[in-house]
Amino acid sequence: MEIGVKEIEMIVREVLAGIESKGVKPSYVSPQSENGVFERVEDAIEAAHAAQRQWTERYRVEDRRRIIEALRVTAKSHAETLAKMVWEETGMGRFEDKIQKHIAVIEGTPGVECLTTDAISGDEGLMIEEYAPFGVIGAITPSTNPTETIINNTISMIAGGNSVVFNVHPGAKRSCAHCLKILHQAIVENGGPANLITMQREPDMEAVGKLTADPRIRLMVGTGGMPMVNALLRSGKKTIGAGAGNPPVIVDDTADIDLAAREIYRGASFDNNILCLAEKEVFVMERVADELVNKLVREGAYLLNSMELSEILKFAMAEKNGSYEVNKKWVGKDAALFLEAIGVTGRKDVRLLICETDKDHPFVMVEQLMPILPIVRLRTFEECVEAAVAAESGNRHTASMFSRNVENMTKFGKIIETTIFTKNGSTLKGAGIGGEGHTTMTIAGPTGEGLTCARSFTRRRRCMLAEGGLRII
């Protein structure tokens, strides 16, 4: 989301605001916590630090694997409950889509299997390089995917041998606390250490400051808007940052328009478009523009006329000094509510609003996180690429293209430089939701880790055995 300098501080506040194995016994749960939920962040850090030492000193990688599989089973049994809690608490998105998101991270987040060991054996010895934990991680989570991010980060981070102190978005604190308690209980009931994952019950900016200042926190991970990511980067602590996106879609005149309409509709309407990787604007070549618009309508989209578009713009965005900002009250709301607000009733079935605009329209240039998809007609492929790059604004997050022209797809992919580039499919597939590859809710474009997994939250360490190593040849 594009944000004015004067608003950064406000936005930052809002976003930041077992079965026993090999004699290993569950640790005693501190009376200061309720299944990992603490009143003070200092206690949450202390407990997570002690738990992490146990996790690396007393537990094998196989123990991590076993406990993570137990977490998946537990989380899956609560997926519908968590989806409903998030939907009710945040007022954003669609309940049925949130269930899908939970299942995607539960099943698609890799565990210890991605922590492979590299080995080189030669005349001078044996060298191995392995992925070792950072220690205690401080993780900031968003309101758009709150419990999904906790599940995803928990699996990835403890698989890497770390413990985690979460600072969740204040707008989702109740559902996040419930989620963390469920996961914490599953860890302990399956022989893991208590307080491997913790959080402060009431998240706030002061807690974030204490996380970044505490030397026991070895890594900060932020999932959300760019102001939050930039604040963490300025803290001096090593940071993995997953920031904003404004993903453009290009449809050229060689595309399968039936496929394009179907996939764009699915991605842009999913969970009311609050995923940062969802299609936010479409640039289509003039020759196929009418066909694309008609087929999007056939999929179920509602085509706004110019007057309806103008009316929605008045309340969905606020203009300040010639620039536009999203009205947060409308983020993630159902498309039908936008229509009702302008007097169009009887369309509760509508999941996506589409509109034709010019390439500089606020709905094109601002990441709006609403089920509103602007469509821009342009004459040439080159014009589409230029406009898409401008709209993406250098976030390097996600982009997609529908085409049968491999040269065009290659050219756009090279120029746009996004972390995710999806061809002939919804951008959901680029994050492993209905596509190949693993799933994550922490897509670290700004700091370069990409689609994070357990390996992202580890340190690369080398061990060298000299004098011929263990070679027998």
PDB file of C-alpha atoms in Angstrom, residues 44-56 133-139 153-154 157-166 193-198 216-219 457:
ATOM      1  CA  ALA A  44       7.727 -14.278  26.892  1.00  0.00           C
ATOM      2  CA  ILE A  45      11.318 -13.683  25.736  1.00  0.00           C
ATOM      3  CA  GLU A  46      12.834 -15.299  28.814  1.00  0.00           C
ATOM      4  CA  ALA A  47      10.661 -18.390  28.494  1.00  0.00           C
ATOM      5  CA  ALA A  48      11.280 -18.717  24.750  1.00  0.00           C
ATOM      6  CA  HIS A  49      15.028 -18.390  25.299  1.00  0.00           C
ATOM      7  CA  ALA A  50      15.020 -21.239  27.840  1.00  0.00           C
ATOM      8  CA  ALA A  51      12.833 -23.364  25.564  1.00  0.00           C
ATOM      9  CA  GLN A  52      15.106 -22.830  22.577  1.00  0.00           C
ATOM     10  CA  ARG A  53      18.143 -24.047  24.512  1.00  0.00           C
ATOM     11  CA  GLN A  54      16.271 -27.221  25.371  1.00  0.00           C
ATOM     12  CA  TRP A  55      15.043 -27.589  21.778  1.00  0.00           C
ATOM     13  CA  THR A  56      18.572 -27.670  20.376  1.00  0.00           C
ATOM     14  CA  PRO A 133      19.156 -22.161  14.222  1.00  0.00           C
ATOM     15  CA  PHE A 134      19.408 -18.460  14.910  1.00  0.00           C
ATOM     16  CA  GLY A 135      17.957 -18.924  18.400  1.00  0.00           C
ATOM     17  CA  VAL A 136      14.970 -16.854  19.476  1.00  0.00           C
ATOM     18  CA  ILE A 137      13.039 -15.135  16.687  1.00  0.00           C
ATOM     19  CA  GLY A 138      10.781 -12.120  17.112  1.00  0.00           C
ATOM     20  CA  ALA A 139       7.905 -12.377  14.608  1.00  0.00           C
ATOM     21  CA  ASN A 153       5.860 -19.292  10.924  1.00  0.00           C
ATOM     22  CA  THR A 154       5.652 -21.773  13.799  1.00  0.00           C
ATOM     23  CA  MET A 157      10.827 -21.548  12.593  1.00  0.00           C
ATOM     24  CA  ILE A 158      10.773 -24.445  15.051  1.00  0.00           C
ATOM     25  CA  ALA A 159      11.749 -26.812  12.217  1.00  0.00           C
ATOM     26  CA  GLY A 160      14.902 -24.718  11.947  1.00  0.00           C
ATOM     27  CA  GLY A 161      15.604 -25.237  15.655  1.00  0.00           C
ATOM     28  CA  ASN A 162      14.378 -21.827  16.813  1.00  0.00           C
ATOM     29  CA  SER A 163      11.815 -20.616  19.308  1.00  0.00           C
ATOM     30  CA  VAL A 164       9.488 -17.703  18.522  1.00  0.00           C
ATOM     31  CA  VAL A 165       8.081 -14.693  20.335  1.00  0.00           C
ATOM     32  CA  PHE A 166       5.133 -13.355  18.347  1.00  0.00           C
ATOM     33  CA  PRO A 193       9.388 -27.971  25.517  1.00  0.00           C
ATOM     34  CA  ALA A 194       6.900 -25.504  26.919  1.00  0.00           C
ATOM     35  CA  ASN A 195       7.128 -21.940  25.619  1.00  0.00           C
ATOM     36  CA  LEU A 196       8.749 -22.819  22.311  1.00  0.00           C
ATOM     37  CA  ILE A 197       6.222 -20.341  20.903  1.00  0.00           C
ATOM     38  CA  THR A 198       5.097 -17.358  22.995  1.00  0.00           C
ATOM     39  CA  ARG A 216      18.508 -12.824  23.037  1.00  0.00           C
ATOM     40  CA  ILE A 217      16.358 -12.069  19.991  1.00  0.00           C
ATOM     41  CA  ARG A 218      18.705 -13.021  17.165  1.00  0.00           C
ATOM     42  CA  LEU A 219      16.378 -12.399  14.234  1.00  0.00           C
ATOM     43  CA  PHE A 457      15.276 -18.955   9.419  1.00  0.00           C
TER      44      PHE A 457
END
